[in-house]
Coordinates of C-alpha atoms and ligand atoms in Angstrom, one line a residue:
M29 CA 22.9 -9.8 -16.4
R30 CA 19.6 -10.6 -18.4
V31 CA 18.3 -9.0 -21.4
C32 CA 15.3 -10.0 -23.2
L33 CA 15.3 -8.5 -27.1
K34 CA 11.2 -8.7 -27.9
G35 CA 9.1 -9.6 -31.0
G36 CA 12.0 -8.7 -33.7
R37 CA 12.3 -10.4 -37.1
V38 CA 15.4 -12.9 -36.1
V39 CA 17.1 -13.6 -39.1
D40 CA 19.6 -16.7 -38.6
P41 CA 20.5 -18.9 -41.4
T42 CA 22.4 -21.6 -39.3
Q43 CA 18.9 -22.2 -37.6
S44 CA 17.0 -21.8 -40.8
L45 CA 15.4 -19.1 -38.9
D46 CA 13.4 -16.1 -40.4
G47 CA 10.6 -15.0 -37.9
R48 CA 9.2 -13.1 -35.1
R49 CA 10.9 -14.5 -32.1
D50 CA 12.0 -13.4 -28.8
L51 CA 15.9 -13.2 -27.9
L52 CA 17.1 -13.9 -24.3
I53 CA 20.4 -12.9 -23.7
E54 CA 22.1 -14.3 -19.9
Q55 CA 25.4 -12.9 -19.4
D56 CA 27.7 -12.9 -22.5
R57 CA 25.1 -15.6 -24.1
V58 CA 22.3 -16.2 -26.2
A59 CA 20.3 -18.3 -23.6
A60 CA 17.0 -18.9 -25.4
I61 CA 15.1 -18.1 -28.6
A62 CA 11.3 -18.7 -28.4
P63 CA 7.9 -17.3 -30.1
Q64 CA 7.4 -15.8 -26.3
I65 CA 9.8 -15.2 -23.8
E66 CA 8.8 -14.9 -20.4
A67 CA 11.6 -13.0 -19.3
G68 CA 10.9 -11.9 -15.7
E69 CA 13.1 -9.3 -14.4
A70 CA 15.0 -9.3 -17.3
R71 CA 15.6 -5.9 -19.4
I72 CA 13.0 -5.9 -22.0
I73 CA 13.7 -3.9 -25.2
D74 CA 11.2 -3.8 -27.8
L75 CA 12.4 -4.3 -31.1
T76 CA 9.3 -4.9 -32.9
G77 CA 9.5 -4.0 -36.6
K78 CA 13.2 -4.2 -36.0
A79 CA 15.3 -7.4 -37.6
V80 CA 17.8 -9.4 -35.2
L81 CA 20.9 -10.7 -36.8
P82 CA 24.1 -12.2 -35.7
G83 CA 26.7 -9.4 -35.1
F84 CA 28.6 -8.7 -38.4
I85 CA 32.0 -10.2 -39.0
D86 CA 34.6 -8.7 -41.1
L87 CA 37.3 -10.7 -42.0
H88 CA 39.2 -7.8 -44.0
V89 CA 40.1 -4.6 -41.5
H90 CA 43.5 -2.4 -41.3
L91 CA 43.4 -1.1 -38.0
R92 CA 46.6 0.5 -38.6
E93 CA 48.0 0.3 -34.7
P94 CA 50.9 -0.3 -34.2
G95 CA 52.6 2.2 -36.0
F96 CA 49.8 4.3 -37.9
E97 CA 47.9 5.4 -35.2
D98 CA 47.3 8.7 -37.3
K99 CA 45.4 7.2 -39.5
E100 CA 43.2 4.7 -37.3
T101 CA 43.6 3.1 -34.0
I102 CA 42.6 -0.1 -32.2
A103 CA 40.0 2.0 -30.4
S104 CA 38.6 4.2 -33.5
G105 CA 38.3 1.4 -35.8
T106 CA 36.6 -0.6 -33.6
A107 CA 34.1 2.0 -32.6
A108 CA 33.6 2.3 -36.5
A109 CA 32.7 -1.2 -36.3
V110 CA 30.3 -1.5 -34.0
A111 CA 28.9 1.9 -35.4
G112 CA 28.4 -0.3 -38.6
G113 CA 26.9 -3.4 -37.1
I114 CA 30.0 -5.1 -37.0
T115 CA 31.0 -7.2 -33.8
A116 CA 34.1 -8.8 -34.8
V117 CA 37.1 -7.7 -37.1
A118 CA 40.1 -9.4 -38.5
A119 CA 43.2 -7.1 -38.4
M120 CA 45.4 -7.0 -41.5
P121 CA 49.1 -6.9 -40.4
N122 CA 50.5 -4.2 -42.4
T123 CA 51.2 -2.2 -39.2
E124 CA 54.8 -0.9 -38.2
P125 CA 56.2 -3.4 -37.0
P126 CA 54.1 -6.2 -39.0
V127 CA 52.5 -8.6 -37.3
D128 CA 54.9 -11.4 -38.2
S129 CA 55.7 -12.6 -34.5
A130 CA 53.6 -13.6 -31.1
A131 CA 54.9 -10.3 -29.6
V132 CA 52.8 -7.9 -31.7
A133 CA 49.9 -10.6 -31.6
A134 CA 49.4 -10.6 -28.4
L135 CA 50.1 -6.7 -28.2
I136 CA 47.2 -6.1 -30.5
K137 CA 45.0 -8.5 -28.8
E138 CA 45.7 -6.4 -25.2
K139 CA 45.3 -3.1 -27.0
A140 CA 42.0 -4.8 -28.2
A141 CA 41.4 -6.0 -24.8
A142 CA 41.8 -2.6 -23.2
T143 CA 40.4 0.2 -25.8
G144 CA 38.5 -1.8 -28.3
F145 CA 34.9 -2.2 -28.6
C146 CA 34.4 -5.2 -30.8
R147 CA 36.5 -8.6 -30.8
V148 CA 39.6 -8.3 -32.9
Y149 CA 41.5 -11.2 -34.6
P150 CA 45.0 -10.4 -35.5
I151 CA 46.1 -11.9 -38.7
G152 CA 49.7 -12.8 -39.1
T153 CA 52.4 -12.1 -42.4
L154 CA 53.1 -14.7 -44.8
S155 CA 56.8 -13.4 -44.6
R156 CA 58.8 -11.9 -42.2
G157 CA 58.3 -8.3 -41.5
R158 CA 56.3 -8.2 -45.2
S159 CA 59.7 -8.2 -47.0
G160 CA 58.9 -11.3 -49.4
A161 CA 62.2 -12.8 -48.6
E162 CA 61.5 -15.1 -46.2
P163 CA 58.6 -16.9 -44.0
A164 CA 57.4 -15.4 -41.2
D165 CA 57.5 -17.6 -37.9
F166 CA 54.5 -19.7 -37.9
T167 CA 55.1 -21.4 -35.2
S168 CA 55.3 -18.4 -32.9
L169 CA 52.4 -16.7 -34.6
Y170 CA 50.4 -19.9 -34.6
G171 CA 51.4 -20.4 -30.4
A172 CA 50.0 -17.3 -30.1
G173 CA 46.5 -18.1 -31.7
V174 CA 47.0 -16.7 -35.1
R175 CA 44.7 -18.8 -37.5
A176 CA 45.0 -16.5 -41.0
F177 CA 48.2 -15.1 -42.6
S178 CA 48.5 -12.3 -45.2
D179 CA 51.0 -9.9 -46.4
D180 CA 47.9 -7.8 -47.5
G181 CA 48.6 -4.5 -49.0
A182 CA 51.6 -6.7 -51.3
P183 CA 51.6 -10.1 -53.3
V184 CA 54.5 -12.5 -52.0
V185 CA 56.0 -12.0 -55.6
D186 CA 58.3 -14.7 -55.5
S187 CA 56.5 -18.0 -56.6
R188 CA 58.9 -20.2 -55.3
L189 CA 59.2 -18.3 -51.6
F190 CA 54.9 -18.3 -51.6
R191 CA 55.3 -22.2 -52.6
Q192 CA 57.6 -22.7 -49.5
I193 CA 55.2 -20.5 -47.1
L194 CA 51.9 -22.5 -48.2
Q195 CA 53.7 -25.8 -47.8
L196 CA 55.0 -25.0 -44.3
L197 CA 51.2 -23.6 -43.6
A198 CA 49.6 -26.6 -44.7
C199 CA 51.6 -28.3 -41.4
F200 CA 49.4 -26.0 -39.2
P201 CA 45.9 -27.8 -38.5
D202 CA 43.0 -24.7 -39.1
T203 CA 45.2 -22.1 -41.0
V204 CA 44.6 -20.1 -43.9
A205 CA 46.5 -18.0 -46.2
I206 CA 45.0 -14.8 -47.5
A207 CA 46.1 -14.1 -51.0
H208 CA 46.4 -10.5 -52.2
S209 CA 46.6 -11.4 -56.1
E210 CA 48.5 -8.8 -57.6
D211 CA 51.1 -9.4 -60.7
L212 CA 53.1 -6.3 -59.5
S213 CA 54.9 -6.4 -63.0
L214 CA 51.8 -6.0 -64.9
A215 CA 50.1 -3.5 -62.4
G216 CA 53.0 -1.0 -62.9
E217 CA 52.3 2.4 -62.3
G218 CA 49.1 2.1 -62.7
L219 CA 46.5 4.0 -60.7
I220 CA 43.1 3.0 -62.0
H221 CA 41.3 -0.1 -63.8
E222 CA 42.7 -0.1 -67.6
G223 CA 39.8 0.8 -70.0
A224 CA 37.5 3.4 -71.4
V225 CA 38.3 5.6 -68.3
S226 CA 41.8 5.4 -68.0
K227 CA 41.8 6.0 -71.8
K228 CA 39.8 9.1 -71.7
L229 CA 41.6 10.4 -68.7
G230 CA 45.1 9.4 -70.3
L231 CA 45.8 7.8 -66.6
P232 CA 48.3 5.0 -66.3
A233 CA 46.2 1.9 -65.7
I234 CA 46.4 -1.6 -64.0
P235 CA 44.9 -4.5 -66.4
E236 CA 42.2 -6.7 -65.3
V237 CA 44.9 -9.6 -66.0
A238 CA 47.2 -8.0 -63.5
E239 CA 44.6 -10.0 -60.8
T240 CA 43.8 -12.9 -62.8
V241 CA 47.4 -14.3 -63.6
A242 CA 48.1 -14.0 -59.9
V243 CA 44.5 -15.6 -58.9
A244 CA 45.4 -18.4 -60.9
R245 CA 49.1 -18.8 -59.8
D246 CA 48.0 -18.7 -56.0
I247 CA 45.1 -21.5 -56.6
L248 CA 47.5 -23.6 -58.2
L249 CA 50.3 -22.9 -55.6
A250 CA 47.9 -23.7 -52.8
E251 CA 46.9 -26.8 -54.7
A252 CA 50.7 -28.1 -55.0
A253 CA 51.0 -27.2 -51.4
G254 CA 48.0 -29.0 -50.1
A255 CA 47.7 -25.6 -48.5
R256 CA 43.8 -23.4 -47.9
L257 CA 43.7 -20.2 -49.6
H258 CA 41.6 -17.6 -49.2
L259 CA 41.5 -14.8 -52.1
A260 CA 40.9 -11.5 -50.8
H261 CA 39.1 -8.4 -52.5
L262 CA 38.3 -9.7 -55.9
S263 CA 37.4 -7.4 -58.5
T264 CA 37.3 -8.8 -61.7
A265 CA 34.7 -11.5 -63.4
G266 CA 38.0 -13.0 -64.7
S267 CA 38.7 -13.9 -61.1
V268 CA 35.6 -15.4 -60.5
E269 CA 35.9 -18.0 -63.3
L270 CA 39.2 -19.0 -61.9
L271 CA 37.7 -19.3 -58.4
A272 CA 34.7 -21.9 -60.2
W273 CA 37.4 -23.9 -61.5
A274 CA 39.2 -24.0 -58.3
K275 CA 36.0 -25.0 -56.3
R276 CA 34.9 -27.5 -59.2
R277 CA 38.2 -29.1 -58.8
G278 CA 37.2 -29.4 -54.6
L279 CA 40.4 -27.3 -53.6
P280 CA 39.8 -25.9 -50.6
V281 CA 39.7 -21.9 -51.6
T282 CA 37.4 -19.4 -50.6
A283 CA 37.0 -15.3 -51.8
E284 CA 35.6 -12.3 -50.5
V285 CA 34.7 -9.3 -52.1
T286 CA 34.4 -5.5 -51.0
P287 CA 31.1 -3.2 -51.1
H288 CA 32.7 -1.1 -53.2
H289 CA 33.7 -3.8 -55.5
L290 CA 30.2 -4.7 -55.9
L291 CA 28.8 -1.0 -56.3
L292 CA 31.1 1.2 -57.8
T293 CA 32.9 1.6 -61.5
S294 CA 35.9 2.9 -62.5
E295 CA 33.6 5.9 -63.9
E296 CA 33.7 6.8 -59.8
I297 CA 37.2 8.0 -60.7
C298 CA 35.5 11.0 -62.2
R299 CA 33.2 12.0 -59.6
S300 CA 35.2 11.1 -56.1
G301 CA 38.8 11.2 -57.8
A302 CA 41.7 9.9 -55.1
Q303 CA 38.6 9.1 -52.9
A304 CA 37.6 6.3 -55.0
K305 CA 41.4 4.9 -55.6
V306 CA 42.1 1.6 -54.1
N307 CA 44.0 -1.9 -54.8
P308 CA 42.7 -3.5 -56.5
P309 CA 41.1 -0.7 -58.6
L310 CA 37.1 -0.5 -59.1
R311 CA 36.6 -2.1 -62.5
T312 CA 33.6 -2.2 -64.8
A313 CA 29.9 -2.8 -64.8
D314 CA 30.2 -6.2 -65.9
D315 CA 32.7 -7.1 -63.5
C316 CA 30.0 -5.6 -60.4
R317 CA 27.6 -7.9 -62.0
A318 CA 29.7 -11.5 -62.2
L319 CA 30.7 -10.6 -58.6
L320 CA 27.1 -10.0 -57.2
E321 CA 25.8 -13.1 -59.1
A322 CA 29.0 -15.2 -57.4
L323 CA 28.0 -13.6 -54.1
R324 CA 24.2 -14.6 -54.8
T325 CA 25.0 -18.1 -55.5
G326 CA 27.4 -18.8 -52.5
L327 CA 30.7 -19.1 -55.3
I328 CA 32.0 -16.0 -52.9
D329 CA 31.9 -16.9 -50.1
I330 CA 32.0 -13.7 -47.8
I331 CA 31.7 -9.9 -47.8
A332 CA 34.6 -8.3 -46.3
T333 CA 35.1 -4.2 -46.3
D334 CA 39.2 -3.7 -46.6
H335 CA 38.3 -0.9 -44.3
A336 CA 41.6 0.9 -45.5
P337 CA 41.6 4.3 -43.8
H338 CA 43.9 7.1 -44.6
R339 CA 44.3 10.6 -43.5
A340 CA 42.1 13.3 -45.4
F341 CA 45.5 15.0 -46.4
E342 CA 46.8 11.9 -47.7
K343 CA 43.6 11.3 -49.9
A344 CA 43.6 15.0 -50.8
A345 CA 47.1 14.9 -52.4
G346 CA 45.5 14.1 -56.2
L347 CA 45.3 11.1 -57.6
R348 CA 48.7 10.1 -58.2
A349 CA 50.2 10.9 -54.9
A350 CA 47.1 9.7 -52.7
P351 CA 47.2 6.2 -51.2
C352 CA 44.9 3.4 -51.9
G353 CA 42.4 2.8 -49.8
I354 CA 38.4 3.0 -48.4
A355 CA 37.1 3.2 -45.3
G356 CA 34.4 1.0 -44.9
L357 CA 33.1 -0.2 -41.5
E358 CA 30.4 2.5 -41.2
T359 CA 29.2 2.4 -44.8
A360 CA 28.9 -1.4 -45.2
V361 CA 26.0 -2.5 -43.8
P362 CA 23.6 0.4 -45.2
L363 CA 24.8 0.3 -48.3
L364 CA 24.4 -3.5 -48.8
L365 CA 20.6 -3.2 -47.1
S366 CA 19.6 -0.3 -49.5
E367 CA 21.5 -1.1 -52.8
L368 CA 21.4 -5.0 -52.6
V369 CA 18.6 -6.3 -50.0
G370 CA 16.6 -3.1 -50.7
T371 CA 16.3 -3.8 -54.5
G372 CA 16.2 -7.6 -54.3
R373 CA 19.4 -8.3 -55.4
L374 CA 20.3 -10.0 -52.4
S375 CA 17.9 -11.9 -49.7
L376 CA 18.4 -10.5 -45.8
P377 CA 19.3 -14.3 -45.1
D378 CA 21.9 -14.1 -47.9
L379 CA 23.7 -11.2 -46.4
V380 CA 23.9 -12.6 -43.0
K381 CA 25.2 -15.6 -44.4
A382 CA 27.8 -13.6 -46.4
Y383 CA 28.5 -11.3 -43.7
S384 CA 28.4 -13.3 -40.5
C385 CA 27.8 -17.2 -40.7
R386 CA 30.8 -17.8 -43.3
P387 CA 33.4 -15.6 -42.1
A388 CA 33.0 -17.2 -38.8
E389 CA 33.1 -20.6 -40.4
L390 CA 36.1 -19.3 -42.3
L391 CA 38.4 -18.9 -39.6
G392 CA 36.8 -20.9 -37.0
L393 CA 35.5 -18.1 -34.7
E394 CA 32.7 -18.0 -32.1
G395 CA 29.3 -16.1 -33.4
G396 CA 28.1 -16.1 -36.5
S397 CA 25.0 -17.4 -35.2
L398 CA 22.2 -16.8 -32.8
R399 CA 21.8 -20.4 -31.3
P400 CA 21.3 -20.7 -27.4
G401 CA 25.1 -20.9 -25.9
A402 CA 26.5 -19.0 -28.4
P403 CA 28.0 -15.5 -28.1
A404 CA 25.4 -12.7 -27.2
D405 CA 27.1 -11.1 -30.5
I406 CA 23.9 -9.4 -32.2
V407 CA 22.8 -6.4 -34.2
V408 CA 19.8 -5.1 -34.3
I409 CA 18.7 -3.6 -38.1
D410 CA 15.8 -0.7 -38.9
L411 CA 15.3 -1.4 -42.3
E412 CA 13.1 1.6 -42.8
A413 CA 15.7 4.1 -41.5
A414 CA 16.9 6.6 -44.1
G415 CA 19.5 8.8 -44.5
I416 CA 23.1 9.9 -46.0
I417 CA 26.6 8.6 -45.7
E418 CA 28.1 11.3 -43.7
P419 CA 31.6 10.8 -43.7
Q420 CA 32.1 13.9 -41.2
N421 CA 30.3 11.7 -38.7
F422 CA 32.4 8.8 -38.6
Y423 CA 34.0 7.2 -35.7
S424 CA 36.7 6.2 -37.9
R425 CA 39.7 8.5 -38.2
A426 CA 39.0 8.3 -42.0
R427 CA 36.1 10.8 -42.1
Q428 CA 36.0 10.6 -46.1
S429 CA 34.2 7.7 -48.5
P430 CA 33.4 8.0 -52.4
F431 CA 29.9 7.0 -50.9
A432 CA 29.6 10.4 -49.6
G433 CA 26.2 11.7 -50.2
R434 CA 24.8 8.7 -51.1
P435 CA 21.3 8.0 -49.7
Y436 CA 20.2 4.8 -47.9
R437 CA 17.3 3.2 -46.1
G438 CA 18.2 0.6 -43.9
R439 CA 20.8 0.8 -41.2
P440 CA 21.9 -0.7 -37.7
V441 CA 20.7 0.7 -34.6
M442 CA 22.0 -1.7 -32.0
T443 CA 25.3 -3.4 -31.7
I444 CA 25.9 -6.0 -29.2
V445 CA 29.0 -7.7 -28.2
G446 CA 29.3 -10.5 -25.6
G447 CA 25.9 -9.2 -24.2
K448 CA 27.3 -5.6 -23.7
I449 CA 25.1 -2.7 -26.1
K450 CA 28.1 -0.9 -27.5
M451 CA 26.0 1.3 -29.9
E452 CA 22.6 2.5 -29.9
Q453 CA 20.8 4.7 -32.5
G454 CA 24.3 5.3 -34.2
V455 CA 26.1 6.4 -30.8
V456 CA 28.9 4.2 -29.3
H457 CA 28.8 3.8 -25.9
G458 CA 32.2 5.0 -24.2
K459 CA 33.8 6.4 -26.7
K460 CA 35.2 10.2 -26.0
D461 CA 37.0 11.5 -29.1
Ligands
DOR527 O1 43.5 -0.2 -51.0 C1 44.2 -0.7 -50.4 N1 44.4 -0.2 -49.2 N2 44.2 -2.3 -50.8 C2 45.3 -2.9 -50.1 O2 45.4 -3.7 -50.7 C3 46.0 -2.4 -48.9 C4 44.9 -1.4 -48.2 C5 46.0 0.0 -47.4 O3 46.4 -1.1 -46.6 O4 45.8 0.9 -47.3

């Protein structure tokens, strides 16, 4: 199969490329990229006026399968991904059973191959059963191809155990520990960020220091163990300062930020209630500014959604009872295009760097580039297409969002994975329910 994407604005920071090009796909790979390609009998797709980017790669996604298929499945979560312009996801291991053995990792890969719409990379747990009591079986997980490990949803509370885990991981090449940096004793029973809004509403709250103290611990333990560390979902300006400190020291520490921590503050709780309940909590406008500045300068390496789907009735149970989490796969790209790229706060090449090139580099994945020979994982963007966020139309089983009703300008209109068109004009090919 040969397909020629003609006349689009191709943006690929790995080739310092931002200009009108034709792109030829042969089978599952990018075959050529040039100002003008004579495509012969290839299928020609005219993309004049559209942007052509390496597919987005989201390293923080909860697919919930196995165990919580009522919230999401590999099929529904990956359909949501391609609907959102995302061609690969790393799946968090807080499933049931958790991904703490080669068998569960293999099951996810098989399920993804059979029912998935995009590439899926299982993340393994740090501790066996996510119990926080002993290390996971890294030899088995590594043998199954797992390179990233996390107990996300919870930290490894016991510092002595986390140190031991990091020491073990340091012995396996190309692995990274992904830290959910949270001091549970400081977070307590908190529901939202500790500040003006929690005081106004009289709600138990989570102070900034519940994150920063844990970020500092995790950096120091990783340094002592000589392990690579990736800090998940940073939410505070203080964490950014600690990250800067680690990087100045030359430590192999990287970090991510979510669209909701960039775009929403704790005020959102007053409008959206439990739809805006998330862990770590939404913080202040100053935190949003610090996170965006760190993303712009590359201090924060990547964007990741922390797509955390829950059922509608669970999120409707009120602020105290509702679980934490926001479904982000279908809103990330339209929101980032409208609110950051469209407002001149982040360039399109920098968005591609943070949500495609760097994530691929971080986990050593193919993708994140449109160089000839790279997999044909591609997203086509219409920067002018306007609409509003409509969760009732999500492919994700979680059809709710604090961004419901937000207008946007710019959305993905085609997603190609391994040379195959998976989404066109918002419609996922082959998705039945
Ligand atoms: O809000 C969150 N939801 N934060 C996490 O760390 C876990 C996630 C989930 O699994 O629902």
